[in-house]
XYZ file of C-alpha atoms in Angstrom:
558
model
C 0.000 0.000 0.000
C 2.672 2.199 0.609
C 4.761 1.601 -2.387
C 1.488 2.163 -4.083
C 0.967 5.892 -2.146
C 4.858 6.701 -3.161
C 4.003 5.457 -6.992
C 0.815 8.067 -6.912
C 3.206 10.717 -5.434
C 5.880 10.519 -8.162
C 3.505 10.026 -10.902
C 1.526 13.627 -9.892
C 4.912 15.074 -9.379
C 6.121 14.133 -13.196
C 2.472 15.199 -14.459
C 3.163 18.402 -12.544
C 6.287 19.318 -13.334
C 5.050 19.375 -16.837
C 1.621 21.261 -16.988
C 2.070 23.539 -14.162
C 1.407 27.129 -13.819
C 0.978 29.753 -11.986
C -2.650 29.327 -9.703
C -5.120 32.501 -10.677
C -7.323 33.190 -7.471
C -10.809 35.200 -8.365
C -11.322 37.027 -5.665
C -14.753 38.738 -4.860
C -15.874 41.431 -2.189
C -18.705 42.232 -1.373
C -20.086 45.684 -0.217
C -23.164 47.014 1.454
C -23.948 50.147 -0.575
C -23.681 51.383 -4.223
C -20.034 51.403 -3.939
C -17.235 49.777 -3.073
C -15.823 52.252 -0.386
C -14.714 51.058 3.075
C -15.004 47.875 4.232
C -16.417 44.589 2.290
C -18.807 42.443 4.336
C -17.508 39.189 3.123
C -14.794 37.853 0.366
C -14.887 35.385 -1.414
C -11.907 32.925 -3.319
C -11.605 30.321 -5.516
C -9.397 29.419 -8.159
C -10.219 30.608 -11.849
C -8.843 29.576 -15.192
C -10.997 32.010 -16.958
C -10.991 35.152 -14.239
C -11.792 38.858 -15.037
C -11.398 41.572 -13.289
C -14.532 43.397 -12.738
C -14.256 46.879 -11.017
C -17.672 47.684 -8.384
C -20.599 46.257 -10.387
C -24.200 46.114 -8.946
C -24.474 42.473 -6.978
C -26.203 40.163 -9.696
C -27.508 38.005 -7.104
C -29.601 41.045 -4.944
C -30.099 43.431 -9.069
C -33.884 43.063 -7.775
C -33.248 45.455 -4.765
C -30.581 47.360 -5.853
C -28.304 46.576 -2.611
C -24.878 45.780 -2.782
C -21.863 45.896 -5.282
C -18.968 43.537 -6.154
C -15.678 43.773 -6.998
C -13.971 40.756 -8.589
C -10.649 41.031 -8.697
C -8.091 38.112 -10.253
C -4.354 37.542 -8.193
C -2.286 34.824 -8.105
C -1.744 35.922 -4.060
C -5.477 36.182 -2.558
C -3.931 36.546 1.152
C -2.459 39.700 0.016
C -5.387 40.787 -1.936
C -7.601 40.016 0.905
C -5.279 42.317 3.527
C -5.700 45.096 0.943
C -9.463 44.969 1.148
C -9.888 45.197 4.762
C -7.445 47.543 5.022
C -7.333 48.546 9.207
C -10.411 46.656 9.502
C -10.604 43.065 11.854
C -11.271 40.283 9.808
C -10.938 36.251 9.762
C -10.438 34.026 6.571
C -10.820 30.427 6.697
C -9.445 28.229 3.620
C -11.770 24.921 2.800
C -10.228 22.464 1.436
C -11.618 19.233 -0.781
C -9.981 16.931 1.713
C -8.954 16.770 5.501
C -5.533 17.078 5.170
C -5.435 20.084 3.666
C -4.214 19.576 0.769
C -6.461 20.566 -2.264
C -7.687 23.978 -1.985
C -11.135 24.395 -2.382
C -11.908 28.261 -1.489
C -11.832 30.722 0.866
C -13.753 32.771 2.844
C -13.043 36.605 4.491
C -15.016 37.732 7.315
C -15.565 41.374 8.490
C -14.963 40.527 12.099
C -16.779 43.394 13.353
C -18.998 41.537 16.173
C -21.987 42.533 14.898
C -24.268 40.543 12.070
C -23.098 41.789 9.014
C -24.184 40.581 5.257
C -23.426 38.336 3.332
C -22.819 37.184 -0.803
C -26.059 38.321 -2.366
C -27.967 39.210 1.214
C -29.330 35.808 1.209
C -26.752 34.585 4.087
C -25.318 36.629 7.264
C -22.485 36.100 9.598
C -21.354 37.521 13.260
C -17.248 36.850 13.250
C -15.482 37.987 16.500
C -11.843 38.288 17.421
C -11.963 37.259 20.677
C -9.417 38.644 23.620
C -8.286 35.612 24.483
C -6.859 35.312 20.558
C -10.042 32.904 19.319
C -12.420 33.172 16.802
C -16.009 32.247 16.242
C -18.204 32.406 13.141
C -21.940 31.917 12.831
C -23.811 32.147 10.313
C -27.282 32.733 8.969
C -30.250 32.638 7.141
C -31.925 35.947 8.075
C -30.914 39.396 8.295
C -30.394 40.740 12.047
C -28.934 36.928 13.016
C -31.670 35.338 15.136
C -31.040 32.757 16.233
C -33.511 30.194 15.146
C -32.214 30.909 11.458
C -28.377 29.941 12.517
C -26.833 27.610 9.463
C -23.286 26.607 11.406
C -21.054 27.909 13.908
C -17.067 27.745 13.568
C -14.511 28.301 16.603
C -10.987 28.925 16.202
C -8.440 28.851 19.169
C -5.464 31.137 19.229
C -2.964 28.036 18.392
C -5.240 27.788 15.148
C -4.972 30.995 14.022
C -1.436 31.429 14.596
C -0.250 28.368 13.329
C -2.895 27.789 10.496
C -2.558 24.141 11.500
C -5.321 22.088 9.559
C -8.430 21.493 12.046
C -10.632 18.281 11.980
C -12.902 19.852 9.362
C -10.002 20.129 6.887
C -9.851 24.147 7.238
C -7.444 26.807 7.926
C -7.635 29.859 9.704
C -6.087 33.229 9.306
C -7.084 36.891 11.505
C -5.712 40.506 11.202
C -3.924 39.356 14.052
C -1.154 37.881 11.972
C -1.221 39.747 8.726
C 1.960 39.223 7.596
C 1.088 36.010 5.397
C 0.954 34.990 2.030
C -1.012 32.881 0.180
C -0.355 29.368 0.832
C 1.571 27.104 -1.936
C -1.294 25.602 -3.534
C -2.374 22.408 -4.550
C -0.467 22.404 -7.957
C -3.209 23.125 -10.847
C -3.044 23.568 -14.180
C -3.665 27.170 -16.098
C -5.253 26.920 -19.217
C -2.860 30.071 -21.431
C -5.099 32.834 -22.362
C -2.769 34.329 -24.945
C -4.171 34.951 -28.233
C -1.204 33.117 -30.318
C -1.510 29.824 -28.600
C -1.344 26.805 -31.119
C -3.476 24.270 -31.677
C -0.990 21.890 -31.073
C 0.218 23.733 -27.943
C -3.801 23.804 -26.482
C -4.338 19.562 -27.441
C -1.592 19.343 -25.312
C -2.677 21.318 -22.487
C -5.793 19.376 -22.514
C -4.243 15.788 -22.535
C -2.411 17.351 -19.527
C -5.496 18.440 -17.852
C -7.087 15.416 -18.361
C -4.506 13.232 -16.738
C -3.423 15.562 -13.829
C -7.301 15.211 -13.137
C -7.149 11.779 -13.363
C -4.228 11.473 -11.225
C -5.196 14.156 -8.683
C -8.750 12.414 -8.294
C -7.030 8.974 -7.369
C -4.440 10.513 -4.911
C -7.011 12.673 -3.325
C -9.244 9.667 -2.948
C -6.303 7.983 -1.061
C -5.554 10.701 1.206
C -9.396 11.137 1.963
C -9.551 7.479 2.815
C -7.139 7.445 4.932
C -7.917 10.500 6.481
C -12.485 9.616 7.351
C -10.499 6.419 8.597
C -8.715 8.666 11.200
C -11.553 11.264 11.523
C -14.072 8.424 12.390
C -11.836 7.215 15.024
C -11.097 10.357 16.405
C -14.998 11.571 16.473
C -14.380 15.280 16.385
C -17.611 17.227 17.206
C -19.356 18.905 14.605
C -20.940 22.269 14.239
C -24.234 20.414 14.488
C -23.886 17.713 16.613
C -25.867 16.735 19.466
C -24.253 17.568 22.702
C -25.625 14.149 24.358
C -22.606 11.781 23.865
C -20.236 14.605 25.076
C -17.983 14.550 28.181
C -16.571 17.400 29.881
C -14.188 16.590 33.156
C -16.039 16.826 36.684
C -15.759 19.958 37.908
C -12.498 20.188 40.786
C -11.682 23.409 41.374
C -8.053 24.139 40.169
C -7.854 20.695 38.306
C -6.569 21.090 34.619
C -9.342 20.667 31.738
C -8.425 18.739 28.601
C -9.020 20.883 25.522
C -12.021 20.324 23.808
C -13.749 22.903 21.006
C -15.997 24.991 22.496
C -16.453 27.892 25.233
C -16.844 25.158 28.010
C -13.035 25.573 27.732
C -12.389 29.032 27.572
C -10.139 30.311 30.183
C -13.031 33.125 31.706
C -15.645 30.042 31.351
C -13.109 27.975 33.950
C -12.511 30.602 35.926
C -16.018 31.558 36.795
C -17.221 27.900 37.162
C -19.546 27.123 39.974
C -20.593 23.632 41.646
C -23.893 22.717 39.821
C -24.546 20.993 43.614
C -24.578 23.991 45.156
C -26.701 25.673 42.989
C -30.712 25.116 43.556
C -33.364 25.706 41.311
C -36.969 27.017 42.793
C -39.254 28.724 40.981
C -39.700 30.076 37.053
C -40.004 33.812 37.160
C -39.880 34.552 33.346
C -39.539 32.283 29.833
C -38.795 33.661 26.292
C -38.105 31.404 22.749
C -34.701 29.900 24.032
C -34.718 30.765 27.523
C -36.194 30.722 31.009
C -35.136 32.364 34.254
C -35.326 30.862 37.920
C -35.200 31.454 41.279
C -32.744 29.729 43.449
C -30.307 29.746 45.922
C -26.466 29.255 45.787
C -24.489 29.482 49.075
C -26.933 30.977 50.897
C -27.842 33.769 48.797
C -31.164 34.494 46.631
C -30.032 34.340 43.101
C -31.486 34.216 39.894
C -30.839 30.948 37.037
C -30.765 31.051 33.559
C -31.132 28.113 31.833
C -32.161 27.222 27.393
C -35.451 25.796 27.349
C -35.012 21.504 27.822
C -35.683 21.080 23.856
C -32.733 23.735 23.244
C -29.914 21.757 25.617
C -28.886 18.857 23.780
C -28.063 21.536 20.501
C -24.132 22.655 20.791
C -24.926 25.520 18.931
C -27.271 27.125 21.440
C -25.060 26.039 24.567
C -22.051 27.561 22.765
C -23.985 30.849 22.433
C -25.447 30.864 25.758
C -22.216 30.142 27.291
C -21.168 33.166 25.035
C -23.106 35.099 26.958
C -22.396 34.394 29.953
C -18.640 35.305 28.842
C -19.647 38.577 27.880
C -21.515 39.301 31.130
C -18.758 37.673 33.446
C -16.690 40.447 31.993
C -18.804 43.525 32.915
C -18.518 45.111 36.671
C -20.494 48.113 37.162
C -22.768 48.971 40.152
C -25.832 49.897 37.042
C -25.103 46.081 35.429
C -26.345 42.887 37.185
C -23.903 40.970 38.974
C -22.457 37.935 37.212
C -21.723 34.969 40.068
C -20.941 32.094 37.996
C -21.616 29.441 35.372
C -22.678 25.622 36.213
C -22.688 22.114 34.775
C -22.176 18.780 35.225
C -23.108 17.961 31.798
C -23.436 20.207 28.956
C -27.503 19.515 29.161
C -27.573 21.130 32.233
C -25.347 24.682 31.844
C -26.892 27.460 34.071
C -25.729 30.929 34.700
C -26.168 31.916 37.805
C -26.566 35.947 38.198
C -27.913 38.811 40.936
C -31.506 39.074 41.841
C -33.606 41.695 41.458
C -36.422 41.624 43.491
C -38.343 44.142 42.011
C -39.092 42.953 38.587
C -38.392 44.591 35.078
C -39.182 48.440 34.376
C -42.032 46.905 31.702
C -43.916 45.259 34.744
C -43.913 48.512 36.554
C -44.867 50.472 33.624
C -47.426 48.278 32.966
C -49.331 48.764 36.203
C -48.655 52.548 36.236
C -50.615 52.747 32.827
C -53.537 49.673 34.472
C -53.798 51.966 37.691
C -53.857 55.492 35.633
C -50.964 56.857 37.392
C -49.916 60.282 36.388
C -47.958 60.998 33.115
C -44.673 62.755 32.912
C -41.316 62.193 34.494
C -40.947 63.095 38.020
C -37.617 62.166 40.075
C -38.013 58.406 40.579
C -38.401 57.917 36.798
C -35.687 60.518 35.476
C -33.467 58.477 38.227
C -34.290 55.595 36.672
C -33.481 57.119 33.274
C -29.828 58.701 34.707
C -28.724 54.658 36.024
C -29.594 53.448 32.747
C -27.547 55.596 31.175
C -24.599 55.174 34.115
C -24.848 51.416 32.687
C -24.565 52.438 29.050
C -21.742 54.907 29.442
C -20.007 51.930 31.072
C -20.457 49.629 28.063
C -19.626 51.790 25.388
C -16.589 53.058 27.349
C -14.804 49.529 27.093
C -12.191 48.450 24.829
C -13.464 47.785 22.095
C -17.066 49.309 23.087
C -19.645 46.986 24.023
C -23.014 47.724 22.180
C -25.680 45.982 24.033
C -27.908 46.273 20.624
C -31.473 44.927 22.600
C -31.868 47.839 25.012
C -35.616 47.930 26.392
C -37.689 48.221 29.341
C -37.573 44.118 29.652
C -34.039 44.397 30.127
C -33.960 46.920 32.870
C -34.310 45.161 36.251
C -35.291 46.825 39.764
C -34.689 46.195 43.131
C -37.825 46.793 45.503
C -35.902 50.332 46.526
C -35.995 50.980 42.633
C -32.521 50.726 41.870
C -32.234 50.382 38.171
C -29.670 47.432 36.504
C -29.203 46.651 33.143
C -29.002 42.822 31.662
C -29.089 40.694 28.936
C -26.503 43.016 27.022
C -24.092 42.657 24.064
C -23.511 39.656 21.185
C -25.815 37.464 23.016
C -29.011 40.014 21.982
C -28.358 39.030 18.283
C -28.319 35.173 19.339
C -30.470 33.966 22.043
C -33.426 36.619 22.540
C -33.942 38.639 19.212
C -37.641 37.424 18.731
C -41.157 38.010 19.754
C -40.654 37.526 24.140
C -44.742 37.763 25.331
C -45.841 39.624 22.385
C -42.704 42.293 23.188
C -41.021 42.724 19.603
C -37.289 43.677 20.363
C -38.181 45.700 16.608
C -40.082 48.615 18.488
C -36.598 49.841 20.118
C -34.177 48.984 17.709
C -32.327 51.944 15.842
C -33.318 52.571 11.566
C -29.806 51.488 10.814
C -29.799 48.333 12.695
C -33.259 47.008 11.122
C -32.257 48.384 7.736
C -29.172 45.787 7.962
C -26.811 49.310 8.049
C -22.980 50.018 9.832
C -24.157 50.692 13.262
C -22.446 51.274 16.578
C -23.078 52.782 20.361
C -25.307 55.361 18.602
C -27.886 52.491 18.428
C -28.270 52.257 21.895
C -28.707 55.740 22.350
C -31.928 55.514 20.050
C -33.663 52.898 22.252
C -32.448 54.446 25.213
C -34.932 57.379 23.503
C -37.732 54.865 22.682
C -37.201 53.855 26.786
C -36.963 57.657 27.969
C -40.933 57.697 26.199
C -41.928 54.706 28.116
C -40.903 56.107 31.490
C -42.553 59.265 30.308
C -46.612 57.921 28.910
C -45.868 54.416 30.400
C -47.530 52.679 27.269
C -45.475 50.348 24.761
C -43.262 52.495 22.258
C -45.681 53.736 19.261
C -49.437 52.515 20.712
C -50.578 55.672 19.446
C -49.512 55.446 16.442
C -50.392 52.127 15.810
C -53.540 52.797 16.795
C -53.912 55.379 14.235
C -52.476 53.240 11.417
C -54.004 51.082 9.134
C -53.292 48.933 6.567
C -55.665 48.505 3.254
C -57.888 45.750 4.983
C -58.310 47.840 8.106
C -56.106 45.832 10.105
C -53.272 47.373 13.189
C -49.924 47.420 10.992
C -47.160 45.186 11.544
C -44.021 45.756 13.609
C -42.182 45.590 10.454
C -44.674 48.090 8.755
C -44.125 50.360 11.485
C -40.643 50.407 12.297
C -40.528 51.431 8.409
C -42.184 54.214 9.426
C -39.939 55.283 12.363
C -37.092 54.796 9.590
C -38.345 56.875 7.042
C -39.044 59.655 9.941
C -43.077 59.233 9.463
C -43.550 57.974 12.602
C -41.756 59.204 16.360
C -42.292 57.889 19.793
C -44.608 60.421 22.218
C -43.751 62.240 24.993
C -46.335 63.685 27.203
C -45.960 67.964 28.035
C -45.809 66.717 31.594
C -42.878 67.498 33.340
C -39.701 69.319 32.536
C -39.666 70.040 28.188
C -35.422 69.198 28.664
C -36.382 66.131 28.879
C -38.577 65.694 26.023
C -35.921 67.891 24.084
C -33.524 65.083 25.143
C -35.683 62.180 24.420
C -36.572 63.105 20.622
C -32.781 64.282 20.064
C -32.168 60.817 21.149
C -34.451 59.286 18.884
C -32.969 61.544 15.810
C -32.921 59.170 12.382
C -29.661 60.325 11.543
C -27.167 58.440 14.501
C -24.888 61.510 14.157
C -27.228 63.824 15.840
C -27.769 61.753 18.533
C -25.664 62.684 21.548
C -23.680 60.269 23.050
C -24.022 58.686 26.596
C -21.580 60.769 28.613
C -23.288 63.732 27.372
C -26.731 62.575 28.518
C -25.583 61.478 31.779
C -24.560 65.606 31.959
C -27.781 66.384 30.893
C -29.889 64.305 32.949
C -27.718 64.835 36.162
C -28.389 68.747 35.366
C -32.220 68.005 34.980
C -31.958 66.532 38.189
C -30.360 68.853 39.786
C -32.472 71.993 38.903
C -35.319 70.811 37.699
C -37.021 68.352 39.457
């Protein structure tokens, strides 16, 4: 068998040396607008015997909307090319190959590793990429714009090791980051070039056939060898897939201090370990609130009143959701601010099972209180309770987007503010996690009503987002009702019927439609709240200079 391997090898390497030429890589990047300025959302490689270069064209794939152009660009170093497009900008590529050694290139994909959901070739697929701190990288993708999570196609981690060494992973992929620019494009697979000049010979092209035709041959038996070998190996060595159930999986008991054998997911990251709690000691009582993936708990852990998050039992046994719920949990183990809800740990003793354990709040969500304000016909207006309320929210927000790099918590709403019984204001369920685990309807609560033009319209947003539903929040505190009741009220569509969300946060983009404020109470406020809301995200002011504002208000004029 051997002899047989080393026969295939020198064989391809005579057929080689003979018909070789340089590889030409058709590169294409694609970009949100009308032109191809700044940053593409994704890029796209694969090798070309026929490439053209084709300089910012209208997206074939999305000519029906007229969203997005391409640039296609032909190089025989796509590494290089792809640096050039991003430019300053983060970004992960991941090379594919036919086999799972590595070994014959299939493409190659660029990801704007912005954190956010960005687009994707022809709008029909979207993708969050991160650069983690710890030197990772993860990848999800998408069916639907915005990334919720119940239209997730795969998720792809990276450790630091990976991406430094571009080793080949179990998938037969390798992975590059902005962290280590300084690369080339691999040597490739050797491939034939079919000659594009204009005085080739008939003679000369026969022969560049017969050599295609046998280096195909050839390259189709040795890759079928090296794949054998290799699903031989793989099956043995049971890697876990993007998909797979998390039922058969084994993570080490938990002993505090103990080493934990590697494995591919965020059970293993370093801040995961580090805030790991005894599932023992943690005790679940009673089911306080449940949304599409999720449900809360009381319980107790050493002592203490605490609150559990769990995914709903027909969401444990799927590795993608436990990976983005321990995601999460990352994210919030990382925040400390006296306006954020404590973090106190993450348990398991089998995957099934993860819980994060956080602070309680015993005085329910701002929505609940609203709620019976408007059902007991309290007054309208902001007094100094609610503009309080309003100046801790914003403490928490001027906190997030103060961080390195800033945290946008993208799913700001009066759901996600918690109180204590001495109305103490926190803010939770913040960051990444928004676009993966509670982006959909949450008792009839449609995260759309808050969310910023830009960041429905599928648009480059940042912090300035949050300041827009911290506007749609301010007129909540202010008439008590859900953002735009009015106005849906007094909106119809041809059959008579109350508009959609979508319908209506078309509105609110195209400046037709504004949440209410009540002429109760001091008009800086309401002056604040509808700057807040402004459709343009560069008039909106930024947290540190509403905290002035509000902290004035308070101090003068209520």
């Amino acid at each position: 068998m051997l002899h047989q391997q080393l026969l295939l090898v020198v064989v391809l390497g005579t057929v080689i040396s003979m018909h070789v030429a340089a590889v030409t890589y058709e590169v294409h990047a694609w970009y949100s607008g009308l032109s191809c300025d700044g940053t593409p959302y994704n890029v796209f490689v694969m090798e070309s015997f026929t490439c053209q270069d084709a300089e910012c064209i209208a997206d074939p794939s999305t000519s029906s909307t007229n969203l997005g152009a391409l640039n296609t660009i032909c190089t025989t170093d796509y590494m290089k090319k792809i640096q050039e497009l991003f430019g300053n900008s983060p970004y992960i590529v991941m090379e594919a190959f036919r086999d799972y050694d590595c070994i014959a290139f299939n493409y190659a994909m660029g990801y704007f590793a912005s954190g956010n959901c960005e687009g994707s070739p022809g709008f029909s697929d979207f993708a969050i990429a991160t650069l983690e701190d710890d030197g990772s990288a993860s990848v999800f993708t998408y069916d639907a714009g915005l990334c919720p999570v119940d239209s997730l196609n795969s998720s792809f981690f990276a450790d630091k090791e990976a991406l430094e060494g571009h080793s080949c992973d179990y998938d037969g992929n390798r992975w590059y980051s902005s962290n280590n620019n300084k690369i080339t494009t691999p040597a490739p697979t050797p491939a034939l070039r079919a000659s594009t000049s204009k005085g080739l010979s008939t003679a000369a092209a026969i022969g560049i056939t017969s050599g295609v035709f046998i280096l195909v041959i050839v390259l189709g038996v040795f890759i079928f060898c090296w794949r054998r070998r290799s699903s031989d190996t793989k099956s043995r060595q049971s890697p876990l897939q993007p998909t797979e159930s998390i039922g058969s999986i084994q993570t080490p008991p938990f002993i505090p201090g103990a080493p934990h054998r590697h494995t591919t997911g965020l059970w293993d990251d370093d801040v995961i370990i580090t805030k790991r709690i005894p599932r023992d000691k943690v005790r679940i009582q009673t089911r306080i609130s449940q949304g599409a993936f999720g449900e809360v708990y009381t319980g107790m852990f050493n002592g203490r009143q605490v609150a559990v998050k769990m995914l709903l039992p027909s969401m444990r046994e799927n590795l993608q959701l436990v990976n983005q719920f321990l995601g999460e949990a990352k994210m919030t183990a990382a925040m400390d601010h006296p306006n954020v809800v404590t973090f106190i740990g993450v348990a398991w003793d089998s995957l099934s099972d993860v819980c994060v354990v956080l602070e309680y709040m015993d005085g329910g969500d701002l929505r609940f209180l609203l709620s019976q304000y408007e059902a007991k016909h309290q007054p309208v207006g902001f007094n100094r309770q609610k503009a309080t309320i309003a100046l801790q929210v914003c403490h928490a927000l001027a906190y997030l987007h103060s961080l390195i790099p800033p945290v946008v918590h993208r799913d700001l709403k009066s759901r996600n503010i918690l109180l204590s019984r001495s109305m103490e204001a926190k803010l939770t369920d913040f960051g990444i996690s928004k676009e993966r685990l509670d982006t959909t309807l949450t008792a009839g609560v449609g995260t759309s009503l808050w969310m910023a033009p830009e960041v429905m319209l599928g648009e480059y947003y940042d912090d300035k987002a949050d300041i827009f539903s911290f506007g749609v929040v301010l007129s909540e505190l202010d008439v008590h009702t859900l953002p735009y009741t009015n106005a849906r009220k007094g909106t119809r569509d041809p059959y008579g019927r109350e508009v959609t969300d979508t319908a209506l946060m078309q509105q609110v983009a195209s400046g037709k439609v504004q949440v209410e404020f009540s002429k109760v109470g001091p008009p800086s406020i309401t002056q604040l709240g509808y700057v807040c809301v402004a459709i343009d995200p560069s008039l909106r002011p930024s947290a540190a200079e509403i905290l002035y504002r509000l902290q004035t208000i308070l101090a003068h004029e209520l």
